[in-house]
Structures are given as structure tokens and as C-alpha cells.
XYZ file of C-alpha atoms in Angstrom:
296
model
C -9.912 -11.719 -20.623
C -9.673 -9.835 -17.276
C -10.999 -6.441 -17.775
C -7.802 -3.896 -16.034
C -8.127 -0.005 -14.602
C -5.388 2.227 -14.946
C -6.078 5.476 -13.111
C -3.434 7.998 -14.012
C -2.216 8.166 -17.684
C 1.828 9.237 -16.826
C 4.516 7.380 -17.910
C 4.355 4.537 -15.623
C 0.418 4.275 -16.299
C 0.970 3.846 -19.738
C 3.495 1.284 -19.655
C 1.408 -0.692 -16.998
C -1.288 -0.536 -18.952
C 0.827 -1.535 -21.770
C 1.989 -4.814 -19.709
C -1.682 -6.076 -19.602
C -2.258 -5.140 -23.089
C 0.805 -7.188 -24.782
C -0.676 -10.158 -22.139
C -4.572 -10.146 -24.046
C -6.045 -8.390 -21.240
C -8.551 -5.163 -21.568
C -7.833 -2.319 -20.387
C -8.826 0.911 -19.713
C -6.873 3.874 -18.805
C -8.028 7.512 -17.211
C -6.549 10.618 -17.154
C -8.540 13.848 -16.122
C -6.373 15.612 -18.651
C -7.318 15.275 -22.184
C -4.134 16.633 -23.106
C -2.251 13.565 -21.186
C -4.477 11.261 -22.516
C -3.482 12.488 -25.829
C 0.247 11.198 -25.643
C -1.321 7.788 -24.283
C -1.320 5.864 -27.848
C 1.869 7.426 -29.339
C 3.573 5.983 -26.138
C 2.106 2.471 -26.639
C 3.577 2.539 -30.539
C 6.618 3.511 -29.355
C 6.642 0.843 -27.169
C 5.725 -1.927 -29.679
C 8.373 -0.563 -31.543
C 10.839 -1.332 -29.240
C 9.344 -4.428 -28.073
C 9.035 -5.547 -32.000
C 12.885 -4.299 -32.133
C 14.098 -6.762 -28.939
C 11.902 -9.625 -30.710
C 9.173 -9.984 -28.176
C 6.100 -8.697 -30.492
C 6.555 -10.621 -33.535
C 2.692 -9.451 -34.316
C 1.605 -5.965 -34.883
C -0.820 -5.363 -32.139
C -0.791 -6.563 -28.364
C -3.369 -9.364 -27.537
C -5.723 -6.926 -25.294
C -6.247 -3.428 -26.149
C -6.222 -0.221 -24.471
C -9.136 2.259 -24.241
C -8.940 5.805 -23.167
C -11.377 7.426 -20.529
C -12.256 10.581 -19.391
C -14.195 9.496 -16.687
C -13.432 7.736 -13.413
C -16.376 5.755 -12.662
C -16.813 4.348 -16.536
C -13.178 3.533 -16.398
C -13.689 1.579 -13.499
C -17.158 0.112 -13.453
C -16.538 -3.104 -14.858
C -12.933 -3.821 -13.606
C -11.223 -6.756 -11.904
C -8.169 -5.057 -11.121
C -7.921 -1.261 -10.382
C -4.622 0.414 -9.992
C -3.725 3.521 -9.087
C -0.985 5.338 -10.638
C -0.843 9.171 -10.271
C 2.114 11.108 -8.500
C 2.669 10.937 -4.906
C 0.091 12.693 -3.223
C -1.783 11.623 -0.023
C -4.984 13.580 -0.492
C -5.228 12.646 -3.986
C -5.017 9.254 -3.968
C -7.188 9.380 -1.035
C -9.424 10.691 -2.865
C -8.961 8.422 -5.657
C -9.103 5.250 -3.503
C -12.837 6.544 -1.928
C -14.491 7.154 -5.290
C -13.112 3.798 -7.182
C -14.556 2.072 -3.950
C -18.195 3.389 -4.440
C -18.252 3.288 -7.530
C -16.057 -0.213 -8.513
C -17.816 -3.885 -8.283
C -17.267 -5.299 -4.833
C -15.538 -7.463 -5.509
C -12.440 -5.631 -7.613
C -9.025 -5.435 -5.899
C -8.187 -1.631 -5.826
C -4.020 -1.153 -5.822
C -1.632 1.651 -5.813
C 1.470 2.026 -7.645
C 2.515 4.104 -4.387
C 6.672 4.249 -3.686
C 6.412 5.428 0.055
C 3.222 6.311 1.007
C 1.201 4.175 3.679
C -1.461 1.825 2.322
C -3.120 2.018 5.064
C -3.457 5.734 4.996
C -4.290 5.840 1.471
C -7.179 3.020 1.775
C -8.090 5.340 5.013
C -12.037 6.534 3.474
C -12.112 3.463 0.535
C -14.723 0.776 1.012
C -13.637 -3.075 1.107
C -10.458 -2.307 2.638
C -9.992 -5.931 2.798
C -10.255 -5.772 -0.995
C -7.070 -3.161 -1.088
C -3.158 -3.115 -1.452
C 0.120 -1.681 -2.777
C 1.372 -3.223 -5.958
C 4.767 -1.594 -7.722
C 5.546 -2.771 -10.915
C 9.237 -1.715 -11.332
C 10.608 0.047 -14.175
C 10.906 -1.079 -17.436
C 7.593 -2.346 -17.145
C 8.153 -4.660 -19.833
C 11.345 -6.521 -18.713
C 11.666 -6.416 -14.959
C 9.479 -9.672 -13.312
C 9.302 -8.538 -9.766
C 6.465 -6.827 -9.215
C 6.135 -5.527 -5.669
C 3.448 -5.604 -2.805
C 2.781 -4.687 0.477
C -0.659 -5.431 1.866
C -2.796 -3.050 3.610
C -3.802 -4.193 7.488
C -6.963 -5.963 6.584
C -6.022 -7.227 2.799
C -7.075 -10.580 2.816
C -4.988 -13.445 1.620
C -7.332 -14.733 -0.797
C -6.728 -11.506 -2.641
C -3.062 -11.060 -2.837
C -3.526 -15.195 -3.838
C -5.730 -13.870 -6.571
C -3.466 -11.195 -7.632
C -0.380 -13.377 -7.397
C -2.388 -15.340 -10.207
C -2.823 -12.809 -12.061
C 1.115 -11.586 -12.357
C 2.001 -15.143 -12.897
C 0.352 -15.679 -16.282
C 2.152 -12.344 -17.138
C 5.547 -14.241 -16.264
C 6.610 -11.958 -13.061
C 7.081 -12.566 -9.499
C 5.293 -11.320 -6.529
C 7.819 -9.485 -4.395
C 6.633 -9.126 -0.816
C 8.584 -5.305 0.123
C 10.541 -5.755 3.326
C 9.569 -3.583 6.374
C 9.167 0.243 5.051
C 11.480 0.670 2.075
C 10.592 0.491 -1.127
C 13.182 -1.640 -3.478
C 14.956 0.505 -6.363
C 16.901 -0.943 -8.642
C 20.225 0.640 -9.986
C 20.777 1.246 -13.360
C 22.822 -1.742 -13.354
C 20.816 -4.027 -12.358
C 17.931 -2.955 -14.388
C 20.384 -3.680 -17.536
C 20.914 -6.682 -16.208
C 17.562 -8.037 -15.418
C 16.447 -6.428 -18.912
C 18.718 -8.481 -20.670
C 17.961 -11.819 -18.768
C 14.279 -11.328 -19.207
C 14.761 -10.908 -22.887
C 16.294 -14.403 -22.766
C 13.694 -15.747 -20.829
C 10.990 -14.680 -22.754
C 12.448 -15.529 -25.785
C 13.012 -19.144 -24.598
C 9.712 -19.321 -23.577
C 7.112 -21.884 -25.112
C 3.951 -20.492 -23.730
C 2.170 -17.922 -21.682
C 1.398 -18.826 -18.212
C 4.081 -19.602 -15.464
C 7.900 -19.463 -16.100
C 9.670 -22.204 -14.673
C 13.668 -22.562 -14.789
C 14.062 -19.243 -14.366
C 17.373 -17.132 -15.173
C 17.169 -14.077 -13.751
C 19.035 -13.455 -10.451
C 17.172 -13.255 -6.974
C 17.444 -9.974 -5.266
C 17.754 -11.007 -2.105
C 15.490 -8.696 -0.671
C 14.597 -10.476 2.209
C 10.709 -9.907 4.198
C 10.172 -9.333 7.868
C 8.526 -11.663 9.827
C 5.269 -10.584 9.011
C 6.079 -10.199 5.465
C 7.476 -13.815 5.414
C 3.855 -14.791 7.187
C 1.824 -13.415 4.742
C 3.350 -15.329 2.165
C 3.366 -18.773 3.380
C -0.178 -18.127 4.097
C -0.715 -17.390 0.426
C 1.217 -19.689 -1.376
C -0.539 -22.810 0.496
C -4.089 -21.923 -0.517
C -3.842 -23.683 -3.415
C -1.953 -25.628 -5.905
C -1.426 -23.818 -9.316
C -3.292 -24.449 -11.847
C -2.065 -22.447 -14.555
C -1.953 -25.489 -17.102
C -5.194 -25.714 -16.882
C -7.181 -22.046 -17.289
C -7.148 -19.871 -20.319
C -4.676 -17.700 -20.511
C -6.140 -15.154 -21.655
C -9.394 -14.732 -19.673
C -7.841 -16.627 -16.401
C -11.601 -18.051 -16.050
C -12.286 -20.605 -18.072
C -10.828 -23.806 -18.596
C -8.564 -24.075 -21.872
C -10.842 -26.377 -24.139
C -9.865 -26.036 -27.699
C -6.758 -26.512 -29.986
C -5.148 -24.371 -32.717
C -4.495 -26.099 -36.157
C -2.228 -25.901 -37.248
C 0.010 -25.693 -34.617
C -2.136 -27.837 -32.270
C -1.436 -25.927 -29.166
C -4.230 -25.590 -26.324
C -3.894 -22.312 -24.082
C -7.320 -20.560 -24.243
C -10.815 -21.409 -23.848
C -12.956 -21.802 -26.877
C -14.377 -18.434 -26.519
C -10.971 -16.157 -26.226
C -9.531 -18.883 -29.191
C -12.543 -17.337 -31.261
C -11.778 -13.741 -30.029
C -8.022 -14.744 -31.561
C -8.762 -15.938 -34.574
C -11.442 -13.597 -35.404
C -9.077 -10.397 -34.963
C -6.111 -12.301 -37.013
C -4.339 -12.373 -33.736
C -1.641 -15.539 -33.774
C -1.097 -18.271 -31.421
C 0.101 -16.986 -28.150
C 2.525 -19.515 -28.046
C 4.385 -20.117 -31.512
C 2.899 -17.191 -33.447
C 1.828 -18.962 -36.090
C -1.697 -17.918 -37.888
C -4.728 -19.447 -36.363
C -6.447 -21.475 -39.564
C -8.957 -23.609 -37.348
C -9.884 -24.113 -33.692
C -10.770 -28.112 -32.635
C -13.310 -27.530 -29.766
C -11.651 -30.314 -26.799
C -13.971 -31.709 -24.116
C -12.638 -32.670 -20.861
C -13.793 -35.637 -19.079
């Protein structure tokens, strides 16, 4: 599994850290109030609730799980993905960004959830600025598939390649944000693209990549740049989302569920499964046996 950050334990925190939950992935959220960090699990069951309610948690639990911290650098020691998420605030997430960086592996990709503020202001005193970017998931968390960036100056591509990976085994869409302005939805269309995801999902046979997709573009079109930056990244590599766990995103899938005989994790995250009663990602049926495969 791909160990997640969440720095800032609001609303939107909670429900990002939520998202990676309900997709297997660990995750850890801090808060330097104890008394936010209080509300953090009550929101999450609230959530499932709902998400139980719509039919897209037919289980109990999400796949990952979500662990509460009341310190920044053990939040964020171990992570792949940091993101940022407190209120809008230069200084702060300044701040933020600088002491994640010294304190983070080097080789984690530190985002914010920013609306307007410049990247490359906020990344100003952060290490690996290379290693940086904005990344807005839109709200409902759970429904809405675009998920926002805007790189930083020196982002590289081979990040916001390995971030695009990530968000596509969670069934959303990079959206590269189009000169300044920040996309909002209206109420409307947030009904809308609730409603269609709900579909999707629902029609879905598997984690990984969505294909035949029914929601709507937005037809938020990039500049120049923008438009750059994304043929560079989407002719690094070929997908290879059949292939990789989908819950880790490192290994190769190498083992098969009886008895539903699907194959989507490796051997070790198929254990992880079956050892917490989890299902089968795919067709939620109880895991009896796993059949270790060997590719050739």
C-alpha cells in the first residue's frame, strides 16, 4: 500500500484522507489541535454511512485505514505522498511546506490543497522543490474524478507522471488548472457529476483505471504551457495499471482469489486482505484462498 500524509484535519482533510482510505491505502492524518482531531473518526463513519447508503461500501471498513497524529514529523516520516490541507494562509503553509521538507524522505512528493495561492510562493523555503506541487481534489471528495494540479516552476515531470498514477488507480482524472483560476464547480454540476460517478463506479469491475467513461468533460481548457506539461507526461510511459497491485502500486499482481478467481494485488497485500476479512476489491466476495501465480 502507499503510505499517505494529510496535514490539516478540517473538513476537506478528512474526506481526502478518507478517499485514500476507501482505495487500501495508509494514511495518516495531523492536526495540531487535539480537539479537531477528535471529530476526525466520527466524520469518516459518517461518511461510510453515506457511502454504504449510495452502494459503494458494500463492506464495513475501507481497505486502508486512517491514523491520527499529533505530530508533524511522525505523520510524515514515512510518506509517499504529503498533502497539505489547512486554510489559506501564506505563512502557514510556508511554514508547513519547510518542515515536511526536512523532515519527509527525499524522495516524497509534498502537495497543497491550495485554491489561489502561488505554488511557487508556498514551496518558497521547502527542500526538493522539484519534488513539489498543487493538487485540489474537488468537493465531494468521494464522487467528483477531476482532481486538479498546477505544478510548481521546477516540478519535474516524472513526478506529476507518478502522481497521475497514483489518482488513476483511485478512478479520477488529472486536471491540469488553466492559467491562474482555480475551477469551482456549481452546485449543479456537482449533482451532476455525483450522480454519474455513482454510475460509474457501480458499473465498475475492478480497481485501477476507468475506461468508457460517462461523466461529462469540463471543458476547462490549459494554456500553452499547461497543454506542454501534459504531453510531456503522458508520453513517459505506457500504463501499466493491469499489471501492478492495486493496492500497494509496487508490486506486480501475482496471486488469485478463490473463489472468485480474480488477480488485482500482489501476494503480500492479497494476504493483508484476507487476513483482516477484507473482500475482493473487485466483486466483494469473501476471500477463502489465495493461488500464489508466477509470471514468466
Amino acid at each position: 500500500m502507499v503510505h499517505i500524509a494529510i496535514i490539516g484535519a478540517g473538513l476537506m482533510g478528512v474526506k481526502i484522507a478518507g478517499e485514500f482510505a476507501y482505495h487500501g491505502h495508509r494514511v495518516k492524518i495531523y492536526d495540531n489541535s487535539v480537539q479537531t482531531l477528535n471529530k476526525v473518526y466520527s466524520i469518516l463513519e459518517d461518511d461510510k454511512k453515506q457511502l454504504y447508503i449510495d452502494g459503494l461500501l458494500p463492506q464495513k471498513h475501507f481497505l486502508g485505514q486512517v491514523f491520527c497524529m499529533s505530530h508533524l514529523e511522525e505523520s510524515v516520516k514515512d510518506a509517499d505522498f504529503i498533502f497539505e490541507v489547512v486554510y489559506e494562509d501564506l505563512e502557514v503553509k510556508q511554514d508547513i511546506f519547510e518542515r515536511v521538507s526536512h523532515c519527509c524522505k527525499p524522495t516524497a512528493v509534498i502537495a497543497s490543497n491550495t485554491l489561489q495561492l502561488d505554488i511557487n510562493k508556498i514551496n518558497e523555503r521547502a527542500l526538493n522543490k522539484q519534488r513539489t506541487l498543487g493538487l485540489r481534489f474537488l468537493f465531494p471528495v468521494y464522487y467528483i474524478p477531476e482532481v486538479e494540479i498546477y505544478p510548481a516552476n521546477q516540478t519535474e515531470v516524472q513526478v506529476i507522471e507518478k502522481v497521475r498514477k497514483l489518482v488513476e488507480r483511485m478512478g479520477k482524472t488529472l486536471f491540469f488548472r488553466s492559467g491562474q483560476q482555480p475551477l469551482i464547480l456549481t452546485e449543479q454540476q456537482r449533482d451532476e457529476r455525483k450522480k454519474a460517478r455513482q454510475e460509474e463506479i457501480l458499473n465498475f469491475s475492478g480497481l485501477g483505471a476507468f475506461s468508457d467513461r460517462s461523466i461529462p468533460a469540463l471543458h476547462h481548457s490549459g494554456n500553452d504551457n499547461v497543454q506542454k506539461i501534459q504531453n510531456e507526461v503522458f508520453s513517459i510511459i505506457p500504463s501499466d495499471l493491469d499489471r501492478d497491485c492495486a493496492i500497494c502500486m509496487d508490486r506486480l499482481r501475482d496471486c488469485l482469489f478463490s473463489p472468485c478467481h480474480h488477480m488485482v494485488t500482489c501476494l503480500q497485500c492479497g494476504q493483508m486482505l484476507q487476513d483482516r476479512h477484507d473482500a475482493c476489491p473487485i466483486c466483494r466476495m469473501d476471500i477463502r484462498e489465495i493461488v500464489r501465480v508466477y509470471h514468466t
